[in-house]
Short mmCIF file of C-alpha atoms in Angstrom, two decimals:
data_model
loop_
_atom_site.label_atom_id
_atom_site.label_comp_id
_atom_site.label_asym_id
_atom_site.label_seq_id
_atom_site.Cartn_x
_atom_site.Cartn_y
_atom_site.Cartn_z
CA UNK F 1 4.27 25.72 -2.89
CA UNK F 2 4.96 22.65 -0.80
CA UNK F 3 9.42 22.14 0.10
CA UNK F 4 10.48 18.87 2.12
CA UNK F 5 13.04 20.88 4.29
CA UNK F 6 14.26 17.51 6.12
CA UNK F 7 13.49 13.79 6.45
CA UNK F 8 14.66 10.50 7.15
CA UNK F 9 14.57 8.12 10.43
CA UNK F 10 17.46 8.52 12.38
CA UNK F 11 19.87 5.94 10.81
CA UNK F 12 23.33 6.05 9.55
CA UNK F 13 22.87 6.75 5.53
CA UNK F 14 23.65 3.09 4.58
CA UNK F 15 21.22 1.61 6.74
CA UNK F 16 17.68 0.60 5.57
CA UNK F 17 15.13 2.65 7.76
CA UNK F 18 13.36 -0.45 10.26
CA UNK F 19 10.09 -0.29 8.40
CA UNK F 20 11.35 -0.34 5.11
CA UNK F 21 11.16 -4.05 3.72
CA UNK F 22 14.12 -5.76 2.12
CA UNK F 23 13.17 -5.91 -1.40
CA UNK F 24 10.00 -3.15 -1.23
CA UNK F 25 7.21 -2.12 0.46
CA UNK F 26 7.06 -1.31 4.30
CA UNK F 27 6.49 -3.18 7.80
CA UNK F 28 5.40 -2.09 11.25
CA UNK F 29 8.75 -2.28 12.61
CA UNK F 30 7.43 -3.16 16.36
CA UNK F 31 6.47 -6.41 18.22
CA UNK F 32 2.97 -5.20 18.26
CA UNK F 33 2.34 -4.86 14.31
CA UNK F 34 2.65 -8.03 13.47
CA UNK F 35 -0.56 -8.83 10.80
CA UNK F 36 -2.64 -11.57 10.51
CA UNK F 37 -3.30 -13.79 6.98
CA UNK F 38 -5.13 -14.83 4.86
CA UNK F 39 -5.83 -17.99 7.38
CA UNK F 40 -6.84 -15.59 10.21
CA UNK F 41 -9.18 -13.31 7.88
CA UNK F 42 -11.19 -16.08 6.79
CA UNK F 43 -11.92 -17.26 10.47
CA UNK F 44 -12.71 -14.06 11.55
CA UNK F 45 -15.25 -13.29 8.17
CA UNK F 46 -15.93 -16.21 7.27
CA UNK F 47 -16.44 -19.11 10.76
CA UNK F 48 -16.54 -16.84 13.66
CA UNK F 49 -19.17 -14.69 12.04
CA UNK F 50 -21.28 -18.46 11.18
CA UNK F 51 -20.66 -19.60 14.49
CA UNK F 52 -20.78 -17.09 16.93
CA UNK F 53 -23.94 -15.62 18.04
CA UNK F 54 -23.65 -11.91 18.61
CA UNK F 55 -26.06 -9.34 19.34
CA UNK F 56 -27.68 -7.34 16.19
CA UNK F 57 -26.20 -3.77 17.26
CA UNK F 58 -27.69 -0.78 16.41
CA UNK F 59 -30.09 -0.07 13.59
CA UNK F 60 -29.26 1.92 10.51
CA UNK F 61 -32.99 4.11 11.88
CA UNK F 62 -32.17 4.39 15.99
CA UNK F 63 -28.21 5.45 14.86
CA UNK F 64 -29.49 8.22 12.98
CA UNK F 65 -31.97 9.11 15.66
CA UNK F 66 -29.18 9.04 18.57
CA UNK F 67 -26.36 10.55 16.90
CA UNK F 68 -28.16 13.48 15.37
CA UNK F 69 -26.12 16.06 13.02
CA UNK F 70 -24.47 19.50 13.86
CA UNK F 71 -24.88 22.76 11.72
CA UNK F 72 -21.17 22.86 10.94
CA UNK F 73 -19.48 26.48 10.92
CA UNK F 74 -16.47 26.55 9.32
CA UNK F 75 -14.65 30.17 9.27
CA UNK F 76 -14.89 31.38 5.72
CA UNK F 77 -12.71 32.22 3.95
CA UNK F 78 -10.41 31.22 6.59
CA UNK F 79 -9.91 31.09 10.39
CA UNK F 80 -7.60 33.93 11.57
CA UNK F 81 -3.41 33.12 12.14
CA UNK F 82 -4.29 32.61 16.27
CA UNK F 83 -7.26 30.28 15.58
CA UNK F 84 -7.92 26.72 15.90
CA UNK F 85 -10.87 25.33 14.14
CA UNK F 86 -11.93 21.77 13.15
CA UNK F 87 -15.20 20.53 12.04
CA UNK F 88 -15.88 16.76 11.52
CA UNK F 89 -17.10 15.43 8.13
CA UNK F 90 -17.24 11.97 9.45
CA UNK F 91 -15.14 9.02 9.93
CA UNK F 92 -11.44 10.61 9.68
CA UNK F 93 -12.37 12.88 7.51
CA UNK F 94 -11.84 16.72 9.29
CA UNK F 95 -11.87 20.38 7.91
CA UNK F 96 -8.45 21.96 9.97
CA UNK F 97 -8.42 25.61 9.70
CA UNK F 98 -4.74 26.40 11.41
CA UNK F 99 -3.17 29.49 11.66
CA UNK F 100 -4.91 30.95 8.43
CA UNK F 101 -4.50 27.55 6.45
CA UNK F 102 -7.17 25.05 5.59
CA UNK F 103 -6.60 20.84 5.86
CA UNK F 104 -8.64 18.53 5.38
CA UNK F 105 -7.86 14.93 6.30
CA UNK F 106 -7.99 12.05 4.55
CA UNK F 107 -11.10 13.31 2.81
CA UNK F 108 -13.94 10.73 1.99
CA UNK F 109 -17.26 11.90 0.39
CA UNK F 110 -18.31 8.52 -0.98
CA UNK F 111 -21.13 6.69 -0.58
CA UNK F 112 -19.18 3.72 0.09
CA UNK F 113 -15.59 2.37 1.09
CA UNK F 114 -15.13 -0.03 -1.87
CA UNK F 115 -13.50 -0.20 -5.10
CA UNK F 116 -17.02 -1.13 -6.70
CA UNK F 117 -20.06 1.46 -6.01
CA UNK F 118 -22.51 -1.73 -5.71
CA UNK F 119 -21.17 -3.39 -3.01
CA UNK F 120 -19.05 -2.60 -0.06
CA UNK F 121 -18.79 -0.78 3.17
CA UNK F 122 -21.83 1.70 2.81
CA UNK F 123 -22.54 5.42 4.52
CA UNK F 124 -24.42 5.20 7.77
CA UNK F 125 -24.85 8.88 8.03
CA UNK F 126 -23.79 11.82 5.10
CA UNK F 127 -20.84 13.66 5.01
CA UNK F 128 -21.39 16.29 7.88
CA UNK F 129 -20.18 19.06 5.42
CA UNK F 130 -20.93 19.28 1.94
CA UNK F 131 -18.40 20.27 -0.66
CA UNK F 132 -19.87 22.50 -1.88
CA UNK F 133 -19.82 24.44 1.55
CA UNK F 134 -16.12 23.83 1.78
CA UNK F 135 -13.96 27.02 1.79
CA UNK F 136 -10.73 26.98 -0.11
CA UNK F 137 -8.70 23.79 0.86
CA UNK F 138 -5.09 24.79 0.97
CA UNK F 139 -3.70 21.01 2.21
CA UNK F 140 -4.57 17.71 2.02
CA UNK F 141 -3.24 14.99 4.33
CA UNK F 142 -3.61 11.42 3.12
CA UNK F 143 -2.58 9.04 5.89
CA UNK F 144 -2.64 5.30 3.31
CA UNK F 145 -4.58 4.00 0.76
CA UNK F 146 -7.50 2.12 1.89
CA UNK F 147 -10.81 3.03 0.73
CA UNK F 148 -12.36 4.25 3.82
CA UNK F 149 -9.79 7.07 3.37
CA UNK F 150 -8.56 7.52 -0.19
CA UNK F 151 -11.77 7.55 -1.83
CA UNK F 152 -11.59 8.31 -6.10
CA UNK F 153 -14.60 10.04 -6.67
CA UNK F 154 -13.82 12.22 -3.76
CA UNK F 155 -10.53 12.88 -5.17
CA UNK F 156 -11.81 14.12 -8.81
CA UNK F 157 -14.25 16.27 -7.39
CA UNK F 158 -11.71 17.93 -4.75
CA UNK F 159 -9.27 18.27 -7.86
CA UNK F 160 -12.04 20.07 -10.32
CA UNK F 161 -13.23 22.14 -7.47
CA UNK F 162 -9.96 23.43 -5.58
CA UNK F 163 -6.71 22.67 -8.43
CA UNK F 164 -4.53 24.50 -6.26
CA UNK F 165 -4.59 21.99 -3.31
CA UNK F 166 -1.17 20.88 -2.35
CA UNK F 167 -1.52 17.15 -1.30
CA UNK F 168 0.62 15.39 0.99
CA UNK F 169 1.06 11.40 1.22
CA UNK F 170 3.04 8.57 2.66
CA UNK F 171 5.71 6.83 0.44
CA UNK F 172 4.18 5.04 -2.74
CA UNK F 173 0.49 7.22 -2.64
CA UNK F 174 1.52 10.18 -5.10
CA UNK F 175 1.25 8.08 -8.02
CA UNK F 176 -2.01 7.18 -7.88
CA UNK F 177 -3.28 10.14 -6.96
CA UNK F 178 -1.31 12.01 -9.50
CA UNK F 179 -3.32 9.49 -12.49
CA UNK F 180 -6.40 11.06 -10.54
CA UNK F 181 -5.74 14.75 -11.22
CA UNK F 182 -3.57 15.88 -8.66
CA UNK F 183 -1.64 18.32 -9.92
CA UNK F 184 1.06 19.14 -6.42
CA UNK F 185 1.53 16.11 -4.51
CA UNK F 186 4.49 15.21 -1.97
CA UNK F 187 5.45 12.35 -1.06
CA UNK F 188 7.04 11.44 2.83
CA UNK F 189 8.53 9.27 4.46
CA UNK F 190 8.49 9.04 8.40
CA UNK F 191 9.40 11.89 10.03
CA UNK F 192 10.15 14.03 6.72
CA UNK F 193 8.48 17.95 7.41
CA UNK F 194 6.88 19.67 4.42
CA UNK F 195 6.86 23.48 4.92
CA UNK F 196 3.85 24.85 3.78
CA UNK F 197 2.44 27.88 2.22
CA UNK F 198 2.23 31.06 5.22
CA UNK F 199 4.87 28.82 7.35
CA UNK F 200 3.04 26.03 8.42
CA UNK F 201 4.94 23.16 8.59
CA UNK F 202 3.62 19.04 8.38
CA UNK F 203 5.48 16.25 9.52
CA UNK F 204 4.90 12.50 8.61
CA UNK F 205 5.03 10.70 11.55
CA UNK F 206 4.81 6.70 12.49
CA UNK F 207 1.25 4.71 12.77
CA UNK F 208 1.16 0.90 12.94
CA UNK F 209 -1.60 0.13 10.28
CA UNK F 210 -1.03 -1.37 6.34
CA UNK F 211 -1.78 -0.48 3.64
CA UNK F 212 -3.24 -1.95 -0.31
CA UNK F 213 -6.27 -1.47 -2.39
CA UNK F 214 -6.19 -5.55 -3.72
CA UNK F 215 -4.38 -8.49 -3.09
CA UNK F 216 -1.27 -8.07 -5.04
CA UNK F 217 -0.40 -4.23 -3.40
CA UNK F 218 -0.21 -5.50 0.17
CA UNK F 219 2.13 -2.97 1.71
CA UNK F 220 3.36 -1.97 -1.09
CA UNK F 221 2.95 1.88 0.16
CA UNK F 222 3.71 3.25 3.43
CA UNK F 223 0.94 4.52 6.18
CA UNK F 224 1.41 7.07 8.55
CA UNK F 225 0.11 10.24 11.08
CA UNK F 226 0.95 13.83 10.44
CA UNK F 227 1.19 16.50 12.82
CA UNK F 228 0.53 20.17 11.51
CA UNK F 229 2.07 23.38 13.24
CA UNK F 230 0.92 26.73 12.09
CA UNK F 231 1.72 29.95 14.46
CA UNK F 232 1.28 29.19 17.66
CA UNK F 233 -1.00 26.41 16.59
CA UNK F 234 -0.37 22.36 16.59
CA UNK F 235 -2.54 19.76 15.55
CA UNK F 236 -1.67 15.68 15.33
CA UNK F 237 -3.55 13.50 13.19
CA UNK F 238 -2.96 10.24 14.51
CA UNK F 239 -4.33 8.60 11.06
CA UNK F 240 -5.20 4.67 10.92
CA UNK F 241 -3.66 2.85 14.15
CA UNK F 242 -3.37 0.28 16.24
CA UNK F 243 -1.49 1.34 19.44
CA UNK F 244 2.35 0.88 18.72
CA UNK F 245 4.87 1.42 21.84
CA UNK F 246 6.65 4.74 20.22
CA UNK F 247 3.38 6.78 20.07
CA UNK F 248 5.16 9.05 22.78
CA UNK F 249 8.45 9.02 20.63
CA UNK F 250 6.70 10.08 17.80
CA UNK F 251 4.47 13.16 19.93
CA UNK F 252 7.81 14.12 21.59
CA UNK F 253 9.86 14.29 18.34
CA UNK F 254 7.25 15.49 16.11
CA UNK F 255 6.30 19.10 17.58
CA UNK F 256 4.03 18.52 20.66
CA UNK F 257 2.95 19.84 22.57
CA UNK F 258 -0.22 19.90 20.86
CA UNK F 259 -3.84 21.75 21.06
CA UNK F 260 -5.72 18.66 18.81
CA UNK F 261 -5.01 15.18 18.64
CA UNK F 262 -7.25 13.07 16.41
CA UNK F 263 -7.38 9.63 17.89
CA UNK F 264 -8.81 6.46 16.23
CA UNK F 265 -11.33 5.35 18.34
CA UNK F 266 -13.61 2.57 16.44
CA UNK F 267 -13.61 -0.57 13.83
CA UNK F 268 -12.04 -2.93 16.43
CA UNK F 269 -13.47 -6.31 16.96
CA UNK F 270 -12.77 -8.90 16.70
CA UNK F 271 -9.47 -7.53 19.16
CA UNK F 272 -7.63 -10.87 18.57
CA UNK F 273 -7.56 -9.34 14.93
CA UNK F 274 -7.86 -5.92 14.65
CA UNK F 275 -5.53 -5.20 17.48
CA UNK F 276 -2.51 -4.39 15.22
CA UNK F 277 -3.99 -2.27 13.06
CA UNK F 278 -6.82 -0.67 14.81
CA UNK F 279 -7.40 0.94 18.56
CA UNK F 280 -10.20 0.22 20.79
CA UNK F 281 -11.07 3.04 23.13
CA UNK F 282 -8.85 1.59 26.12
CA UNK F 283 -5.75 1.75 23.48
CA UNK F 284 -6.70 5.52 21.77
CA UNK F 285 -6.88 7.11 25.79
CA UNK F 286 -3.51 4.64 26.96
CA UNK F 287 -1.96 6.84 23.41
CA UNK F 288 -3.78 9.91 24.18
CA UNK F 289 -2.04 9.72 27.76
CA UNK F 290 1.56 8.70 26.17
CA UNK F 291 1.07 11.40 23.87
CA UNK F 292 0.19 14.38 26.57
CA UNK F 293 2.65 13.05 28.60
CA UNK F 294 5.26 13.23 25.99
CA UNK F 295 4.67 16.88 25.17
CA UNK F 296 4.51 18.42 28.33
CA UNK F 297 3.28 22.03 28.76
CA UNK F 298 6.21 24.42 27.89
CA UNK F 299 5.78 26.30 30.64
CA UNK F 300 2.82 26.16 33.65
CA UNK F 301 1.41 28.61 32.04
CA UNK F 302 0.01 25.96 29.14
CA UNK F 303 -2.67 24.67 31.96
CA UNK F 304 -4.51 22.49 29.33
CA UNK F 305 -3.95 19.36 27.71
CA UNK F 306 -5.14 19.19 24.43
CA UNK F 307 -8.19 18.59 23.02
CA UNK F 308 -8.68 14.34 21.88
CA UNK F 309 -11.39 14.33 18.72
CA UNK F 310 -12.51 10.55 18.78
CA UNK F 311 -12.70 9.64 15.11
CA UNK F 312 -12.87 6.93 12.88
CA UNK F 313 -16.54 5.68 14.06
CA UNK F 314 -20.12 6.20 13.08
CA UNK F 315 -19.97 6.17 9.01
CA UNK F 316 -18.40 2.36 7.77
CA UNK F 317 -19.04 -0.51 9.36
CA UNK F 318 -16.27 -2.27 8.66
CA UNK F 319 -15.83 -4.36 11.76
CA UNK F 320 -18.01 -6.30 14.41
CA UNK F 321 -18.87 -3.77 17.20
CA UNK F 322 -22.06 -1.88 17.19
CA UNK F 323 -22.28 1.46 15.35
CA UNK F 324 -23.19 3.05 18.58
CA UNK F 325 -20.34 1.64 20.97
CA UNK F 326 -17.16 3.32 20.28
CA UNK F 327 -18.05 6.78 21.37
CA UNK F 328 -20.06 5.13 24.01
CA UNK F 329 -16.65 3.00 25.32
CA UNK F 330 -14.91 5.92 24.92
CA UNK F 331 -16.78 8.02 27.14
CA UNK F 332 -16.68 5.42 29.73
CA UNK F 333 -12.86 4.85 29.51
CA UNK F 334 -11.83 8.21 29.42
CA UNK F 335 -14.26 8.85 32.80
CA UNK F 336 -12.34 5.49 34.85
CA UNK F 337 -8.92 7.30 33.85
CA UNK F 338 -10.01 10.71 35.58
CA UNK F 339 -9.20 12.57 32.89
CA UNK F 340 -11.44 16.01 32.09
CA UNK F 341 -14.38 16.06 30.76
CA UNK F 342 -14.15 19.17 28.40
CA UNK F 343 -11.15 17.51 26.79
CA UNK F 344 -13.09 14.80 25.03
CA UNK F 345 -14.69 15.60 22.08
CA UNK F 346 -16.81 12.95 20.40
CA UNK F 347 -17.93 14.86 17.65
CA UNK F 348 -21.52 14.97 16.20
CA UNK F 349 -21.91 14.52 12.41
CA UNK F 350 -20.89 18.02 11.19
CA UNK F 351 -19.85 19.76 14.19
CA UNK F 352 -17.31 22.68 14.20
CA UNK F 353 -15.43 23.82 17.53
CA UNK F 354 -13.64 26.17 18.29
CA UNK F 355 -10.08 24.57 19.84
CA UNK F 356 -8.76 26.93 22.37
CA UNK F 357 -4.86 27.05 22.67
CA UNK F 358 -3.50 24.93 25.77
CA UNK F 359 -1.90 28.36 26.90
CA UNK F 360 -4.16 29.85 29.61
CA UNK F 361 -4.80 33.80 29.37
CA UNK F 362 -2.28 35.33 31.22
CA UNK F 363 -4.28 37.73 33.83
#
């Protein structure tokens, strides 16, 4: 059983929360979120890709031979209350097993990101964990409602095979998934905390994104993050994002500090487009670095950062860069900024670890 125990953004009770729109639907209530139209899409899609000459990128044949898949090993039935452990099914779709409870995130099993199964965004690499090999999902965190992460045939099957899923969502999402099969949805708002079954707690937290699956939805639902605390155990999944200036507000409000963050790290170019709604790798590490330094270690004890999963690459191509170059950028960015090198983890297609907690062993 899933109870919101609090909620709301921190205005007085007559005032409209900033990213609620007069009238319906939400807004990115900072500087930075401000989208592009209609006018802008169609010179990005339509006369920059005519008139611009850009290298090929990557084959569909040499992506699968560099990025080869992981055996994934997932604890089963579940990871034990002092464990950690994520595995990545591919693009921001994880398996979380926190502090006894399993998660997964923003699930997507479909062969392609589209609302028609003959056209559209398709797979460049399999699901790195089938579902049938999934263990008992407990949670499911939906961060909007674009296709490359609320996928319907994904949904059914999750429904048939595990009906006792609670499913959490940002404003306007539990309908739809409710006419799906979904039989324990609940809805958040920004910063509302669910408490979970075994006394894990999720909170909906801020991302500067959009949301609609057609034309006449635009924003008509909200988008968000969530951060999940379990034991000892934290986890923040950053969701769809462009980097928004109260990334640290949100870390430092929302339960940090935290062993996983799972950072957004690809479908970004053109930037003079998809800089509102989507990082590059120089904006995931600048939020990655907000974020850590937001939360600081509770005591010096809690040595470690946390651990940033680069996600949201490698299986739609739904923007301009090469399939290859995000975790490639990302590597190189995260190497000019000094930080350490066992704290990136660009994850193969299917490939479980083991997070350790950022407190070091006492000796």
């Amino acid at each position: 059983m899933t109870t919101l125990i609090s909620g709301g953004a921190p205005v007085a009770a007559t005032e409209r929360p900033p990213h609620h729109r007069a009238g319906g639907g939400f807004r990115n209530p900072w500087p930075t979120g401000d989208l592009h139209g209609l006018g802008d899409f169609l010179r990005w899609a339509v006369v920059e890709r005519l008139t611009t000459r850009r290298p090929p990128g990557i084959s569909r044949a040499d992506f699968a031979a560099a990025f080869p898949r992981a055996t994934p090993a997932p604890v089963l039935p579940r990871a034990a209350a002092d464990q950690l452990v994520a595995t990545w099914i591919g693009h921001s779709s994880f398996l979380l097993q926190i502090g006894g409870t399993n998660v997964l995130t923003d699930p997507v099993w479909g062969t392609r990101a589209s609302p028609v199964p003959f056209a559209g965004p398709k797979r460049w690499s399999p699901p790195g964990l089938a579902l049938d090999a999934l263990p008992p999902i407990d949670v499911v965190l939906i961060s909007h409602d674009h296709y490359d992460h609320l996928d319907r045939p994904t949904v059914r099957q999750l429904v048939r095979r595990h009906p006792a899923a609670t499913w959490l969502a940002p404003l306007g999402v539990a309908r739809w998934l409710r006419r799906r099969g979904v039989a324990s949805v609940t809805e958040c708002d920004w910063w509302d905390v669910a408490r979970l079954g075994g006394g894990a707690t999720a909170t909906c937290v801020p991302a500067q994104h959009f949301s609609g699956r057609g034309i006449a939805n635009r924003n008509g639902t909200l988008w968000c993050g969530w951060t999940i605390r379990a034991a000892e155990r934290s986890a923040y999944y950053v969701g769809d994002t462009g980097y928004f200036p109260d990334v640290a507000g949100a870390a430092r409000r929302a339960g940090g500090p935290f062993d996983l963050v799972m950072m957004p790290v690809g479908a970004y170019d053109p930037r003079w487009f998809m800089r509102p709604v989507h990082n590059d790798p120089a904006d995931a590490i600048r939020a990655y670095q907000e974020i850590v330094a937001a939360s600081p270690p509770a005591t010096t004890d809690d040595a470690r950062g946390p651990v940033m999963a680069g996600m949201h690459w490698g299986t739609f191509k739904l923007t301009d860069e090469s399939m290859d170059e995000p975790p490639r950028r990302t590597r190189e960015v995260w190497e000019r900024a000094g930080l350490p090198p066992e704290l990136l983890w660009l994850p193969a297609f299917g490939e479980t670890r083991v997070v350790e907690p950022r407190r070091s062993p006492r000796a």
